[in-house]
């Protein structure tokens, strides 16, 4: 029963995770708006969500890893904290002299867009949970 | 909870930008100083920002790498023969601070600061929303 509950919420959960991740990337772009040679980054949300839904989150760098005290221990890795596989670079439309590619207008717009979508996702999850609660109520 | 690191990222930008503002304030305050504490003329200072990365390649904010003195721009020379610090020709060396540059830098720093505060506020709102999932 619980895996059914989990799978009912999984899509929204992964979407929220990715939205939070994107929020972080965009916040970093805004934070580095004046750093010379900084390249603005982002990822393709739709592609990442598709990938996460199909293959699950990739294990790799940045996850919880097992510390091995003997060479005969089996290596193991926990789930990766960051679920994004490849961060892409933005193509600047007005390159600046110091090599920075952050376009503040674009970043702020993307940030606002991402925040609203995050809120929408939160609402969807809540409604979903309410619906399931209702279905489980004894009459 | 990965949203928490938004606070770290934007917080680091706030620190970096306030330090930039400090340096600007110092430059403007010393625009007419004839001599620094060591007796030598004051050179305009500038902060160097550096992007930070966290382990695992995820973004990690910004920090002030170092504060550099601008020694390439020549000092302002003013003819004041009666001044105690005037050289043999009667010229006094004044700091190479350009007030226009400093004002522009100040406005840029304060705008960046504001933008990062807004990012933090939005992140806070989203996190409080997240905590209410499943309520009601």
Coordinates of C-alpha atoms in Angstrom, one line a residue:
Chain A
X1 CA 0.0 0.0 0.0
X2 CA 2.8 2.4 0.9
X3 CA 4.6 2.0 -2.4
X4 CA 1.3 2.9 -4.1
X5 CA 1.1 6.1 -2.0
X6 CA 4.7 6.8 -2.8
X7 CA 4.2 6.3 -6.6
X8 CA 1.1 8.6 -6.4
X9 CA 3.2 11.4 -5.0
X10 CA 6.5 10.6 -6.8
X11 CA 6.1 12.8 -9.8
X12 CA 5.3 15.9 -7.8
X13 CA 8.0 15.1 -5.3
X14 CA 10.6 14.9 -8.0
X15 CA 9.3 18.0 -9.7
X16 CA 9.6 19.9 -6.3
X17 CA 13.1 18.6 -5.8
X18 CA 14.2 19.8 -9.3
X19 CA 12.5 23.1 -8.7
X20 CA 14.4 23.6 -5.5
X21 CA 17.6 22.6 -7.3
X22 CA 17.0 25.1 -10.0
X23 CA 16.2 27.8 -7.4
X24 CA 19.7 27.2 -6.1
X25 CA 21.4 27.4 -9.5
X26 CA 19.5 30.6 -10.3
X27 CA 20.3 32.1 -6.8
X28 CA 24.0 31.4 -7.5
X29 CA 23.8 33.1 -10.9
X30 CA 22.3 36.2 -9.2
X31 CA 24.9 36.1 -6.4
X32 CA 27.7 36.0 -8.9
X33 CA 26.4 38.8 -11.1
X34 CA 29.5 40.8 -10.6
X35 CA 32.1 38.1 -10.5
X36 CA 34.6 38.3 -13.4
X37 CA 34.7 35.3 -15.7
X38 CA 31.7 33.7 -14.1
X39 CA 29.4 31.8 -16.5
X40 CA 25.7 31.7 -15.8
X41 CA 24.3 28.2 -15.6
X42 CA 20.9 26.5 -15.8
X43 CA 19.4 23.2 -16.7
X44 CA 16.7 21.9 -19.0
X45 CA 13.9 21.3 -16.5
X46 CA 11.7 19.1 -18.7
X47 CA 14.6 16.9 -19.8
X48 CA 15.8 16.4 -16.2
X49 CA 12.3 15.6 -14.9
X50 CA 11.9 13.0 -17.7
X51 CA 15.2 11.5 -17.0
X52 CA 14.6 11.4 -13.2
X53 CA 11.2 9.8 -13.7
X54 CA 12.5 7.1 -16.0
X55 CA 15.9 6.2 -14.5
X56 CA 15.6 7.4 -10.9
X57 CA 18.2 9.7 -9.5
X58 CA 21.7 9.0 -10.6
X59 CA 24.2 7.9 -8.0
X60 CA 27.6 9.6 -8.1
X61 CA 29.5 12.5 -6.7
X62 CA 28.1 14.4 -3.8
X63 CA 26.0 11.6 -2.4
X64 CA 26.4 9.8 0.9
X65 CA 29.3 7.5 0.6
X66 CA 30.4 4.6 2.7
X67 CA 33.8 4.9 4.4
X68 CA 35.8 1.8 4.0
X69 CA 38.3 0.6 6.6
X70 CA 39.3 -2.5 4.7
X71 CA 40.0 -3.1 1.1
X72 CA 37.7 -6.1 1.1
X73 CA 34.6 -4.0 2.0
X74 CA 32.2 -3.5 -0.8
X75 CA 31.9 0.1 -2.1
X76 CA 28.4 1.6 -1.7
X77 CA 26.9 4.9 -2.3
X78 CA 23.7 6.6 -1.0
X79 CA 21.5 8.7 -3.3
X80 CA 23.0 11.8 -4.7
X81 CA 22.0 15.0 -2.9
X82 CA 21.9 17.0 -6.1
X83 CA 19.7 15.3 -8.7
X84 CA 20.7 17.3 -11.7
X85 CA 23.0 15.5 -14.1
X86 CA 24.3 18.2 -16.3
X87 CA 24.2 21.9 -15.7
X88 CA 24.3 23.8 -19.0
X89 CA 25.8 27.1 -19.7
X90 CA 23.6 30.0 -20.8
X91 CA 24.3 31.6 -24.2
X92 CA 24.9 35.3 -23.5
X93 CA 23.2 37.8 -25.8
X94 CA 25.3 40.7 -24.6
X95 CA 28.8 39.5 -23.7
X96 CA 30.5 41.7 -21.2
X97 CA 34.2 42.6 -21.1
X98 CA 35.0 40.8 -17.9
X99 CA 33.8 37.5 -19.2
X100 CA 30.7 37.4 -17.0
X101 CA 27.6 36.0 -18.7
X102 CA 25.0 36.7 -16.1
X103 CA 22.1 38.7 -17.6
X104 CA 20.3 40.0 -14.5
X105 CA 17.0 40.6 -16.3
X106 CA 17.0 37.0 -17.6
X107 CA 18.0 35.5 -14.2
X108 CA 15.4 37.5 -12.2
X109 CA 12.7 36.5 -14.7
X110 CA 13.7 32.9 -14.5
X111 CA 13.9 33.1 -10.7
X112 CA 10.4 34.5 -10.5
X113 CA 9.0 32.0 -12.9
X114 CA 10.6 29.1 -11.0
X115 CA 9.2 30.4 -7.7
X116 CA 5.7 30.5 -9.0
X117 CA 6.0 27.0 -10.4
X118 CA 7.4 25.8 -7.2
X119 CA 4.3 27.2 -5.3
X120 CA 2.1 25.6 -7.9
X121 CA 3.8 22.3 -7.3
X122 CA 3.3 22.6 -3.5
X123 CA -0.4 23.3 -4.1
X124 CA -0.6 20.2 -6.3
X125 CA 1.0 17.9 -3.7
X126 CA -1.3 19.3 -1.0
X127 CA -4.4 18.7 -3.1
X128 CA -3.2 15.2 -4.0
X129 CA -2.7 14.4 -0.3
X130 CA -6.1 15.9 0.6
X131 CA -7.7 13.8 -2.1
X132 CA -6.1 10.6 -0.9
X133 CA -7.0 11.4 2.7
X134 CA -10.6 11.8 1.6
X135 CA -10.6 8.5 -0.2
X136 CA -9.4 6.8 3.0
X137 CA -12.0 8.3 5.3
X138 CA -14.6 5.9 6.7
X139 CA -18.0 7.1 5.9
Chain B
X1 CA 17.0 19.9 2.3
X2 CA 18.6 21.6 -0.6
X3 CA 16.7 24.8 -0.4
X4 CA 18.7 25.8 2.7
X5 CA 21.7 26.4 0.6
X6 CA 20.0 29.2 -1.2
X7 CA 20.4 31.1 2.1
X8 CA 24.1 30.3 2.1
X9 CA 24.6 31.3 -1.5
X10 CA 22.7 34.6 -1.2
X11 CA 24.1 35.3 2.2
X12 CA 27.6 35.0 0.8
X13 CA 26.7 37.5 -1.9
X14 CA 25.4 39.9 0.8
X15 CA 28.7 39.7 2.7
X16 CA 30.7 40.2 -0.5
X17 CA 28.6 43.2 -1.6
X18 CA 28.7 44.8 1.7
X19 CA 32.5 44.5 1.7
X20 CA 32.5 46.1 -1.7
X21 CA 30.4 48.9 -0.3
X22 CA 32.9 49.3 2.6
X23 CA 35.8 49.6 0.1
X24 CA 33.9 52.2 -1.9
X25 CA 33.1 54.1 1.3
X26 CA 36.8 54.0 2.2
X27 CA 37.8 55.3 -1.3
X28 CA 35.3 58.1 -1.3
X29 CA 36.2 59.1 2.3
X30 CA 39.9 59.2 1.3
X31 CA 39.4 61.0 -2.0
X32 CA 41.2 64.0 -0.7
X33 CA 43.6 62.5 1.8
X34 CA 47.0 63.8 1.3
X35 CA 48.7 60.9 3.1
X36 CA 47.8 57.5 4.5
X37 CA 48.7 56.2 7.9
X38 CA 52.2 55.3 6.6
X39 CA 52.8 58.7 5.2
X40 CA 52.4 57.5 1.6
X41 CA 49.6 58.6 -0.6
X42 CA 46.3 56.6 -0.6
X43 CA 45.7 54.4 -3.6
X44 CA 42.2 53.5 -4.7
X45 CA 41.2 50.0 -3.7
X46 CA 39.0 47.5 -5.4
X47 CA 37.6 44.1 -4.3
X48 CA 38.0 41.0 -6.4
X49 CA 35.1 38.6 -6.4
X50 CA 35.5 34.9 -6.8
X51 CA 32.8 32.3 -7.5
X52 CA 32.7 29.4 -5.0
X53 CA 31.8 25.8 -5.7
X54 CA 30.6 23.2 -3.2
X55 CA 31.7 19.6 -3.2
X56 CA 30.0 17.6 -5.9
X57 CA 30.1 20.5 -8.3
X58 CA 27.0 22.2 -7.0
X59 CA 27.1 26.0 -6.9
X60 CA 28.2 27.7 -3.7
X61 CA 28.0 31.4 -3.9
X62 CA 30.6 34.1 -4.0
X63 CA 33.4 35.5 -1.9
X64 CA 35.8 38.4 -1.9
X65 CA 39.1 36.9 -3.0
X66 CA 41.3 39.9 -2.2
X67 CA 41.3 43.7 -2.1
X68 CA 43.8 45.1 -4.6
X69 CA 45.3 48.6 -4.7
X70 CA 45.1 50.4 -8.0
X71 CA 48.7 51.4 -8.5
X72 CA 48.5 51.7 -12.3
X73 CA 46.4 54.9 -12.5
X74 CA 48.8 57.8 -11.8
X75 CA 48.2 59.9 -8.7
X76 CA 46.6 63.2 -9.0
X77 CA 49.2 66.0 -8.9
X78 CA 48.2 69.4 -7.5
X79 CA 50.4 72.5 -7.4
X80 CA 50.5 73.7 -3.8
X81 CA 53.9 75.1 -3.2
X82 CA 53.1 76.1 0.4
X83 CA 52.0 72.6 1.5
X84 CA 54.2 70.8 3.9
X85 CA 54.1 67.6 1.8
X86 CA 54.8 69.3 -1.5
X87 CA 57.8 68.0 -3.5
X88 CA 60.7 70.0 -4.8
X89 CA 58.6 71.3 -7.7
X90 CA 55.8 72.3 -5.4
X91 CA 53.4 69.5 -6.3
X92 CA 51.3 67.5 -3.8
X93 CA 50.3 63.9 -4.7
X94 CA 46.6 63.2 -4.1
X95 CA 44.9 59.8 -4.2
X96 CA 43.9 58.4 -7.6
X97 CA 40.3 57.9 -6.5
X98 CA 37.8 58.7 -9.3
X99 CA 34.5 59.7 -7.5
X100 CA 32.4 59.0 -10.5
X101 CA 33.7 55.4 -10.7
X102 CA 33.1 55.0 -7.0
X103 CA 29.6 56.2 -7.2
X104 CA 28.8 53.9 -10.0
X105 CA 30.4 51.0 -8.1
X106 CA 28.3 51.9 -5.0
X107 CA 25.1 51.9 -6.9
X108 CA 26.0 48.6 -8.5
X109 CA 26.8 47.1 -5.1
X110 CA 23.6 48.2 -3.6
X111 CA 21.5 46.9 -6.5
X112 CA 23.2 43.5 -6.2
X113 CA 22.6 43.5 -2.5
X114 CA 18.9 44.2 -3.0
X115 CA 18.6 41.5 -5.6
X116 CA 20.1 39.0 -3.3
X117 CA 17.8 40.0 -0.4
X118 CA 14.9 39.5 -2.7
X119 CA 16.1 36.0 -3.6
X120 CA 16.4 35.2 0.1
X121 CA 12.9 36.4 0.8
X122 CA 11.4 34.4 -2.0
X123 CA 13.3 31.3 -0.8
X124 CA 11.9 31.8 2.7
X125 CA 8.4 32.1 1.4
X126 CA 8.7 29.0 -0.6
X127 CA 10.2 27.0 2.4
X128 CA 7.3 28.1 4.7
X129 CA 4.9 27.0 1.9
X130 CA 6.7 23.7 1.7
X131 CA 6.2 23.1 5.4
X132 CA 2.5 23.3 5.0
X133 CA 2.3 20.5 2.5
X134 CA -0.5 18.1 3.5
X135 CA -2.2 20.5 5.9
X136 CA -5.8 21.5 5.8

